[in-house]
């Protein structure tokens, strides 16, 4: 797994599914729980949600599941 800098201009939500987490292990937890394939983990600089978990595939939302 590699870490990369942020490049918001080239971000394509149909190719990456990004969710923030408190640590890289939480990314692996999401990968197992939701069946997503982890692409990379990148630091956010935020003191609470310290990493962005970047998965392959279209962007999803946990809000979608809450209202089903």
Short mmCIF file of C-alpha atoms in Angstrom, two decimals:
data_model
loop_
_atom_site.label_atom_id
_atom_site.label_comp_id
_atom_site.label_asym_id
_atom_site.label_seq_id
_atom_site.Cartn_x
_atom_site.Cartn_y
_atom_site.Cartn_z
CA UNK A 1 0.00 0.00 0.00
CA UNK A 2 1.47 3.36 -0.94
CA UNK A 3 0.74 6.83 0.32
CA UNK A 4 0.31 9.74 -2.07
CA UNK A 5 -0.20 13.46 -1.76
CA UNK A 6 -3.57 15.06 -2.40
CA UNK A 7 -4.43 16.06 -5.95
CA UNK A 8 -8.05 17.26 -5.72
CA UNK A 9 -8.17 18.55 -9.33
CA UNK A 10 -7.67 15.07 -10.79
CA UNK A 11 -10.07 13.41 -8.31
CA UNK A 12 -12.70 11.30 -10.07
CA UNK A 13 -15.46 9.99 -7.73
CA UNK A 14 -16.32 7.21 -10.20
CA UNK A 15 -12.87 5.69 -9.74
CA UNK A 16 -12.24 6.22 -6.03
CA UNK A 17 -14.29 5.77 -2.89
CA UNK A 18 -12.79 7.86 -0.05
CA UNK A 19 -13.69 7.68 3.64
CA UNK A 20 -11.77 9.23 6.55
CA UNK A 21 -10.71 7.24 9.59
CA UNK A 22 -8.82 7.59 12.86
CA UNK A 23 -6.05 5.16 11.84
CA UNK A 24 -5.02 2.84 8.98
CA UNK A 25 -6.38 -0.25 10.74
CA UNK A 26 -9.88 1.25 10.45
CA UNK A 27 -9.35 1.31 6.66
CA UNK A 28 -8.66 -2.41 6.75
CA UNK A 29 -11.77 -2.89 8.90
CA UNK A 30 -13.90 -1.08 6.28
CA UNK A 31 -12.30 -3.19 3.54
CA UNK A 32 -13.33 -6.41 5.31
CA UNK A 33 -16.76 -5.20 6.42
CA UNK A 34 -17.93 -3.72 3.11
CA UNK A 35 -15.93 -5.86 0.66
CA UNK A 36 -14.16 -2.83 -0.81
CA UNK A 37 -10.61 -3.15 -2.16
CA UNK A 38 -8.21 -0.74 -0.47
CA UNK A 39 -6.15 1.28 -2.95
CA UNK A 40 -4.11 3.40 -0.53
CA UNK A 41 -4.11 5.19 2.81
CA UNK A 42 -3.07 8.83 2.92
CA UNK A 43 -2.56 11.18 5.88
CA UNK A 44 -5.05 14.04 6.24
CA UNK A 45 -3.30 16.32 8.71
CA UNK A 46 -6.49 16.29 10.82
CA UNK A 47 -5.89 15.48 14.52
CA UNK A 48 -8.96 13.24 14.77
CA UNK A 49 -9.60 11.69 11.35
CA UNK A 50 -5.91 11.14 10.64
CA UNK A 51 -6.14 9.21 7.36
CA UNK A 52 -8.20 8.99 4.19
CA UNK A 53 -8.93 5.42 3.16
CA UNK A 54 -9.02 5.33 -0.63
CA UNK A 55 -10.83 2.35 -2.12
CA UNK A 56 -11.36 1.33 -5.74
CA UNK A 57 -14.81 2.05 -7.17
CA UNK A 58 -17.53 4.67 -7.14
CA UNK A 59 -17.93 6.96 -4.14
CA UNK A 60 -20.37 5.67 -1.54
CA UNK A 61 -22.06 7.32 1.41
CA UNK A 62 -22.96 5.92 4.81
CA UNK A 63 -25.94 8.28 4.72
CA UNK A 64 -27.45 6.06 2.01
CA UNK A 65 -27.59 3.08 4.39
CA UNK A 66 -28.96 5.04 7.33
CA UNK A 67 -32.20 5.91 5.53
CA UNK A 68 -32.88 2.54 3.86
#
